[in-house]
Structure formats: C-alpha cells, structure tokens
Amino acid sequence: EAAQRIALETIQEHQTVGTSTILCNLCGKVTDWVQQESINDKLDGFLEKIVTVVCPHVTQYSTPECAGVVKGMGPILMGSLARRYAGKDELCGYRLGFCEEPARVEDKFEDFKAEVMKDKPAVKPRDFNPNVDSYSILHISDAHMALTYGTEWNAKCEFNVCCIPAAGKAKTPEEAAKKWGTPNCDAPLRIAETMAEYIGENLKPTYVLWTGDNPEHDIWEQSVQSNIDA
C-alpha cells in the first residue's frame, strides 16, 4: 500500500513540477518510509513496485533498465537506509544529486566499514628488488566490456546501450554494430584482447592494476555470475 501511494503521488506531481523536483521528493519519501521500518519482509519488493510505476515517467530509461537497477542495487540500498548509514538529506542531495541544495554530511561509516572488512584476508607483503631504481605501473579501469557484443545486433535501440542481443538483429549493415566498437555501445571483447597484446609486447609494465569496472551497462540483465564473468 505504501509503495502504491508513493508511486501515484509522484506521477501526479510530475504533471505540475519538473523532473528534478520529482526525483528529490520521491527519494525523500522512500528514505523516510524505509527508515521508519525495521529490516523485515515489509521492505521486500517495496522499491521495485515504486520504480516499475514511476521510473519510465520521470527518467530517460526504459522499464527493463529501471527494473534492472533496482534488482541489482535495491537490496543494498534498502539495507543501508534501514541501518541509517545515510540520511535523506545526504542521500538525495549530495550523493544522488536529486535535490537542488545538496547537503554535505560528514561520513560516519565506521560500523559499515567494520562489517564489510571483517573477512578481509591478511595482507601479504611483497619483496621488491632493491637493485631496481624504478617500477612502471599501468592502471586500467572502467573497461565495460560487452561479452555479448556482436556485429549482427542493432547499433541503435530503445535501451541506454545497444549492440547486444537485447537490441535485436540489424536489418541493414548501416544499422549494425561495427567490428571495433560503436557509439552508444560498450566495447567489444576484442578491444580488450588487442589492448592486452599491445601492452605485453610494447609497454611491458612491471605491474598492471586492473581495478574494474568491467561489466557492461545492460543493467536489466546483469547478475552476480555475469559480473564475475566480466
């Protein structure tokens, strides 16, 4: 009932005020409701119901994309809110930028950090060669490789990212994804493969730090396993 009420109120407000105001108000209402409840079955499906109804009306994303974000991040977000790791002013303003006057609140994540890091493996120090004057380090991040990228798929589609099976098969070569990448699409795996070959044959760094973010942007189809594969 709470999800339905908030969703209907949000859509009604969207007729008279801008999208930024809508998102700010919606974020505040959701945060207030969650933090009034304990972590129990009442939270299950709450955010999904709101987003399914509201998201297509107030954002540029389609319903599958919105639902994918909620499916992947909803439990984490709801749990964090319920545990009061972040309040309404900080979350909706400073963190998400939904409100015009972001509130910067001092981080107090000691409990959260302790919970997350409790199973961290012990650090094993590495031996460095004292006879070497310097080391070269290559840092790679945000590769976003499309494991399902294919030149048979449409390069333009209804989603935020195309060139994947969800985009459908292209009717003409002009509409299809290109071999070495296409705007509005994540990078094909062959880009990462050739990059790795070039690094090994030419740059030859002492260390390579690959810190993610590897998964493609098909958020409505992502899963724990697909992210591990990436």
mmCIF file of C-alpha atoms in Angstrom:
data_model
loop_
_atom_site.group_PDB
_atom_site.id
_atom_site.type_symbol
_atom_site.label_atom_id
_atom_site.label_comp_id
_atom_site.label_asym_id
_atom_site.label_seq_id
_atom_site.Cartn_x
_atom_site.Cartn_y
_atom_site.Cartn_z
ATOM 1 C CA GLU A 1 0.000 0.000 0.000
ATOM 2 C CA ALA A 2 2.810 2.418 0.837
ATOM 3 C CA ALA A 3 4.551 1.720 -2.472
ATOM 4 C CA GLN A 4 1.360 2.291 -4.456
ATOM 5 C CA ARG A 5 0.572 5.528 -2.605
ATOM 6 C CA ILE A 6 4.050 6.976 -3.134
ATOM 7 C CA ALA A 7 4.075 5.981 -6.798
ATOM 8 C CA LEU A 8 0.705 7.595 -7.505
ATOM 9 C CA GLU A 9 1.653 10.775 -5.654
ATOM 10 C CA THR A 10 4.859 11.009 -7.654
ATOM 11 C CA ILE A 11 3.155 10.634 -11.038
ATOM 12 C CA GLN A 12 0.563 13.263 -10.076
ATOM 13 C CA GLU A 13 3.306 15.681 -9.032
ATOM 14 C CA HIS A 14 5.081 15.124 -12.340
ATOM 15 C CA GLN A 15 2.211 16.887 -14.112
ATOM 16 C CA THR A 16 2.975 20.193 -12.376
ATOM 17 C CA VAL A 17 6.669 20.268 -11.390
ATOM 18 C CA GLY A 18 9.993 19.404 -13.042
ATOM 19 C CA THR A 19 11.710 16.052 -13.077
ATOM 20 C CA SER A 20 14.433 17.177 -10.661
ATOM 21 C CA THR A 21 11.803 18.099 -8.072
ATOM 22 C CA ILE A 22 10.028 14.797 -8.622
ATOM 23 C CA LEU A 23 13.175 12.754 -8.035
ATOM 24 C CA CYS A 24 14.055 14.793 -4.961
ATOM 25 C CA ASN A 25 10.583 14.301 -3.461
ATOM 26 C CA LEU A 26 10.439 10.616 -4.358
ATOM 27 C CA CYS A 27 13.863 9.944 -2.887
ATOM 28 C CA GLY A 28 12.860 11.723 0.322
ATOM 29 C CA LYS A 29 9.603 9.804 0.654
ATOM 30 C CA VAL A 30 11.266 6.431 0.085
ATOM 31 C CA THR A 31 14.049 7.216 2.556
ATOM 32 C CA ASP A 32 11.570 8.371 5.223
ATOM 33 C CA TRP A 33 9.440 5.270 4.821
ATOM 34 C CA VAL A 34 12.328 2.819 4.906
ATOM 35 C CA GLN A 35 13.902 4.394 7.969
ATOM 36 C CA GLN A 36 10.599 4.194 9.823
ATOM 37 C CA GLU A 37 10.510 0.443 9.320
ATOM 38 C CA SER A 38 12.710 -2.295 10.670
ATOM 39 C CA ILE A 39 14.531 -4.652 8.275
ATOM 40 C CA ASN A 40 11.828 -7.222 7.643
ATOM 41 C CA ASP A 41 9.560 -8.578 4.938
ATOM 42 C CA LYS A 42 7.844 -5.197 4.514
ATOM 43 C CA LEU A 43 10.885 -3.971 2.586
ATOM 44 C CA ASP A 44 10.803 -6.841 0.088
ATOM 45 C CA GLY A 45 9.521 -5.594 -3.239
ATOM 46 C CA PHE A 46 8.841 -2.066 -1.920
ATOM 47 C CA LEU A 47 11.321 -0.242 -4.120
ATOM 48 C CA GLU A 48 10.614 -2.480 -7.109
ATOM 49 C CA LYS A 49 6.935 -1.523 -7.045
ATOM 50 C CA ILE A 50 7.711 2.197 -6.939
ATOM 51 C CA VAL A 51 10.296 2.137 -9.694
ATOM 52 C CA THR A 52 8.211 -0.027 -12.017
ATOM 53 C CA VAL A 53 5.452 2.580 -11.974
ATOM 54 C CA VAL A 54 7.410 5.824 -11.680
ATOM 55 C CA CYS A 55 10.753 5.387 -13.442
ATOM 56 C CA PRO A 56 9.596 5.451 -17.094
ATOM 57 C CA HIS A 57 7.667 8.664 -16.414
ATOM 58 C CA VAL A 58 10.466 10.715 -14.875
ATOM 59 C CA THR A 59 13.727 9.393 -16.381
ATOM 60 C CA GLN A 60 15.198 8.664 -19.812
ATOM 61 C CA TYR A 61 15.424 4.947 -19.097
ATOM 62 C CA SER A 62 13.041 2.191 -20.112
ATOM 63 C CA THR A 63 11.180 -0.012 -17.661
ATOM 64 C CA PRO A 64 13.584 -3.005 -18.081
ATOM 65 C CA GLU A 65 16.584 -0.756 -17.385
ATOM 66 C CA CYS A 66 14.997 0.763 -14.278
ATOM 67 C CA ALA A 67 13.937 -2.638 -13.005
ATOM 68 C CA GLY A 68 17.451 -3.971 -13.555
ATOM 69 C CA VAL A 69 18.992 -1.254 -11.409
ATOM 70 C CA VAL A 70 16.538 -1.972 -8.615
ATOM 71 C CA LYS A 71 17.085 -5.726 -8.831
ATOM 72 C CA GLY A 72 20.845 -5.348 -8.579
ATOM 73 C CA MET A 73 21.211 -2.450 -6.174
ATOM 74 C CA GLY A 74 17.855 -2.333 -4.385
ATOM 75 C CA PRO A 75 18.677 -4.747 -1.536
ATOM 76 C CA ILE A 76 21.975 -2.975 -0.847
ATOM 77 C CA LEU A 77 20.390 0.473 -0.898
ATOM 78 C CA MET A 78 17.405 -0.521 1.220
ATOM 79 C CA GLY A 79 19.600 -2.262 3.768
ATOM 80 C CA SER A 80 21.885 0.758 4.031
ATOM 81 C CA LEU A 81 18.945 3.095 4.506
ATOM 82 C CA ALA A 82 17.311 0.838 7.087
ATOM 83 C CA ARG A 83 20.571 0.707 9.042
ATOM 84 C CA ARG A 84 20.768 4.512 8.758
ATOM 85 C CA TYR A 85 24.197 4.548 7.124
ATOM 86 C CA ALA A 86 22.944 7.576 5.176
ATOM 87 C CA GLY A 87 20.140 10.051 5.837
ATOM 88 C CA LYS A 88 17.642 11.656 3.484
ATOM 89 C CA ASP A 89 19.462 14.977 3.108
ATOM 90 C CA GLU A 90 22.803 13.422 2.252
ATOM 91 C CA LEU A 91 21.498 10.579 0.084
ATOM 92 C CA CYS A 92 19.018 12.569 -2.024
ATOM 93 C CA GLY A 93 21.113 15.699 -2.254
ATOM 94 C CA TYR A 94 24.845 15.187 -2.014
ATOM 95 C CA ARG A 95 25.077 11.524 -3.017
ATOM 96 C CA LEU A 96 22.482 11.243 -5.797
ATOM 97 C CA GLY A 97 22.142 14.902 -6.802
ATOM 98 C CA PHE A 98 18.328 14.745 -6.993
ATOM 99 C CA CYS A 99 17.798 17.879 -4.887
ATOM 100 C CA GLU A 100 18.840 21.414 -5.790
ATOM 101 C CA GLU A 101 20.540 22.037 -2.444
ATOM 102 C CA PRO A 102 22.797 19.054 -1.751
ATOM 103 C CA ALA A 103 23.568 18.538 1.899
ATOM 104 C CA ARG A 104 27.145 17.506 2.619
ATOM 105 C CA VAL A 105 27.139 15.400 5.744
ATOM 106 C CA GLU A 106 30.244 14.081 7.445
ATOM 107 C CA ASP A 107 30.706 10.404 6.710
ATOM 108 C CA LYS A 108 30.293 8.120 9.694
ATOM 109 C CA PHE A 109 30.770 4.682 8.216
ATOM 110 C CA GLU A 110 32.821 3.047 10.957
ATOM 111 C CA ASP A 111 30.223 0.344 11.623
ATOM 112 C CA PHE A 112 29.649 -0.222 7.916
ATOM 113 C CA LYS A 113 33.373 -0.430 7.243
ATOM 114 C CA ALA A 114 33.887 -2.881 10.081
ATOM 115 C CA GLU A 115 31.108 -5.126 8.770
ATOM 116 C CA VAL A 116 32.382 -5.112 5.182
ATOM 117 C CA MET A 117 36.044 -5.597 6.068
ATOM 118 C CA LYS A 118 35.641 -8.251 8.754
ATOM 119 C CA ASP A 119 36.514 -11.093 6.342
ATOM 120 C CA LYS A 120 39.351 -9.297 4.570
ATOM 121 C CA PRO A 121 42.301 -11.661 4.008
ATOM 122 C CA ALA A 122 45.582 -10.811 5.684
ATOM 123 C CA VAL A 123 47.890 -8.650 3.572
ATOM 124 C CA LYS A 124 50.989 -10.497 2.395
ATOM 125 C CA PRO A 125 53.876 -8.083 1.838
ATOM 126 C CA ARG A 126 55.772 -8.494 -1.422
ATOM 127 C CA ASP A 127 59.522 -8.478 -1.795
ATOM 128 C CA PHE A 128 60.905 -5.750 -4.026
ATOM 129 C CA ASN A 129 64.219 -5.899 -5.795
ATOM 130 C CA PRO A 130 66.472 -3.318 -4.093
ATOM 131 C CA ASN A 131 68.661 -3.143 -7.206
ATOM 132 C CA VAL A 132 65.869 -1.704 -9.360
ATOM 133 C CA ASP A 133 65.648 2.100 -9.453
ATOM 134 C CA SER A 134 62.027 2.339 -10.529
ATOM 135 C CA TYR A 135 58.949 0.372 -11.487
ATOM 136 C CA SER A 136 56.367 1.063 -14.183
ATOM 137 C CA ILE A 137 52.720 0.638 -13.230
ATOM 138 C CA LEU A 138 49.796 0.578 -15.652
ATOM 139 C CA HIS A 139 46.360 1.290 -14.179
ATOM 140 C CA ILE A 140 43.282 0.133 -16.110
ATOM 141 C CA SER A 141 39.711 0.826 -15.038
ATOM 142 C CA ASP A 142 36.164 1.054 -16.405
ATOM 143 C CA ALA A 143 36.702 -1.234 -19.379
ATOM 144 C CA HIS A 144 32.971 -2.118 -19.601
ATOM 145 C CA MET A 145 33.473 -4.997 -21.985
ATOM 146 C CA ALA A 146 30.367 -6.246 -23.781
ATOM 147 C CA LEU A 147 30.688 -10.010 -23.685
ATOM 148 C CA THR A 148 27.543 -10.294 -25.837
ATOM 149 C CA TYR A 149 28.610 -7.635 -28.376
ATOM 150 C CA GLY A 150 28.027 -8.711 -31.962
ATOM 151 C CA THR A 151 28.115 -7.137 -35.410
ATOM 152 C CA GLU A 152 24.721 -8.667 -36.138
ATOM 153 C CA TRP A 153 22.973 -6.557 -33.480
ATOM 154 C CA ASN A 154 21.401 -3.119 -33.846
ATOM 155 C CA ALA A 155 23.610 -0.143 -33.006
ATOM 156 C CA LYS A 156 20.530 1.937 -32.158
ATOM 157 C CA CYS A 157 17.803 0.709 -29.850
ATOM 158 C CA GLU A 158 15.385 1.683 -27.085
ATOM 159 C CA PHE A 159 17.911 0.952 -24.351
ATOM 160 C CA ASN A 160 20.725 3.061 -22.937
ATOM 161 C CA VAL A 161 23.264 0.691 -24.525
ATOM 162 C CA CYS A 162 22.943 -1.304 -27.766
ATOM 163 C CA CYS A 163 24.978 -3.717 -29.953
ATOM 164 C CA ILE A 164 23.830 -6.658 -27.804
ATOM 165 C CA PRO A 165 21.132 -9.335 -28.280
ATOM 166 C CA ALA A 166 18.525 -7.219 -26.481
ATOM 167 C CA ALA A 167 18.871 -4.614 -29.255
ATOM 168 C CA GLY A 168 17.672 -7.108 -31.857
ATOM 169 C CA LYS A 169 19.189 -8.047 -35.193
ATOM 170 C CA ALA A 170 20.042 -5.224 -37.578
ATOM 171 C CA LYS A 171 18.171 -5.161 -40.885
ATOM 172 C CA THR A 172 20.982 -3.479 -42.805
ATOM 173 C CA PRO A 173 24.793 -3.219 -42.423
ATOM 174 C CA GLU A 174 24.407 0.521 -41.785
ATOM 175 C CA GLU A 175 22.236 -0.159 -38.724
ATOM 176 C CA ALA A 176 24.531 -2.864 -37.340
ATOM 177 C CA ALA A 177 27.275 -2.668 -34.708
ATOM 178 C CA LYS A 178 30.792 -2.225 -36.082
ATOM 179 C CA LYS A 179 33.648 -4.671 -35.550
ATOM 180 C CA TRP A 180 35.842 -2.347 -33.448
ATOM 181 C CA GLY A 181 33.153 -0.583 -31.485
ATOM 182 C CA THR A 182 30.162 1.685 -31.960
ATOM 183 C CA PRO A 183 28.894 4.834 -30.184
ATOM 184 C CA ASN A 184 26.151 4.130 -27.644
ATOM 185 C CA CYS A 185 27.595 0.648 -27.084
ATOM 186 C CA ASP A 186 30.061 -0.917 -24.690
ATOM 187 C CA ALA A 187 33.413 -2.088 -26.027
ATOM 188 C CA PRO A 188 33.631 -5.477 -27.771
ATOM 189 C CA LEU A 189 35.860 -8.031 -26.094
ATOM 190 C CA ARG A 190 38.347 -7.902 -28.997
ATOM 191 C CA ILE A 191 39.284 -4.365 -27.886
ATOM 192 C CA ALA A 192 40.473 -5.673 -24.510
ATOM 193 C CA GLU A 193 42.248 -8.613 -26.144
ATOM 194 C CA THR A 194 44.220 -6.466 -28.593
ATOM 195 C CA MET A 195 44.939 -3.935 -25.859
ATOM 196 C CA ALA A 196 46.396 -6.662 -23.662
ATOM 197 C CA GLU A 197 48.554 -7.885 -26.551
ATOM 198 C CA TYR A 198 49.872 -4.377 -27.204
ATOM 199 C CA ILE A 199 50.648 -3.811 -23.526
ATOM 200 C CA GLY A 200 52.557 -7.076 -23.281
ATOM 201 C CA GLU A 201 54.534 -6.577 -26.489
ATOM 202 C CA ASN A 202 55.244 -2.833 -26.284
ATOM 203 C CA LEU A 203 54.653 -1.215 -22.882
ATOM 204 C CA LYS A 204 55.784 -4.145 -20.730
ATOM 205 C CA PRO A 205 54.940 -2.564 -17.342
ATOM 206 C CA THR A 206 56.283 -4.011 -14.115
ATOM 207 C CA TYR A 207 52.785 -4.200 -12.679
ATOM 208 C CA VAL A 208 49.284 -3.917 -14.096
ATOM 209 C CA LEU A 209 46.496 -2.783 -11.767
ATOM 210 C CA TRP A 210 43.129 -3.678 -13.260
ATOM 211 C CA THR A 211 40.550 -2.302 -10.828
ATOM 212 C CA GLY A 212 37.264 -2.633 -12.793
ATOM 213 C CA ASP A 213 34.551 -1.543 -13.600
ATOM 214 C CA ASN A 214 34.329 -4.426 -16.109
ATOM 215 C CA PRO A 215 30.613 -5.310 -16.560
ATOM 216 C CA GLU A 216 28.686 -3.914 -19.499
ATOM 217 C CA HIS A 217 25.809 -1.482 -18.998
ATOM 218 C CA ASP A 218 22.954 -3.912 -19.706
ATOM 219 C CA ILE A 219 21.806 -3.390 -16.137
ATOM 220 C CA TRP A 220 18.447 -5.065 -16.693
ATOM 221 C CA GLU A 221 20.151 -8.370 -17.487
ATOM 222 C CA GLN A 222 23.033 -8.346 -15.030
ATOM 223 C CA SER A 223 23.544 -10.923 -12.327
ATOM 224 C CA VAL A 224 26.225 -11.846 -9.834
ATOM 225 C CA GLN A 225 27.505 -14.516 -12.229
ATOM 226 C CA SER A 226 27.604 -12.203 -15.262
ATOM 227 C CA ASN A 227 29.611 -9.679 -13.269
ATOM 228 C CA ILE A 228 32.024 -12.392 -12.142
ATOM 229 C CA ASP A 229 32.437 -13.457 -15.779
ATOM 230 C CA ALA A 230 33.225 -9.881 -16.774
#
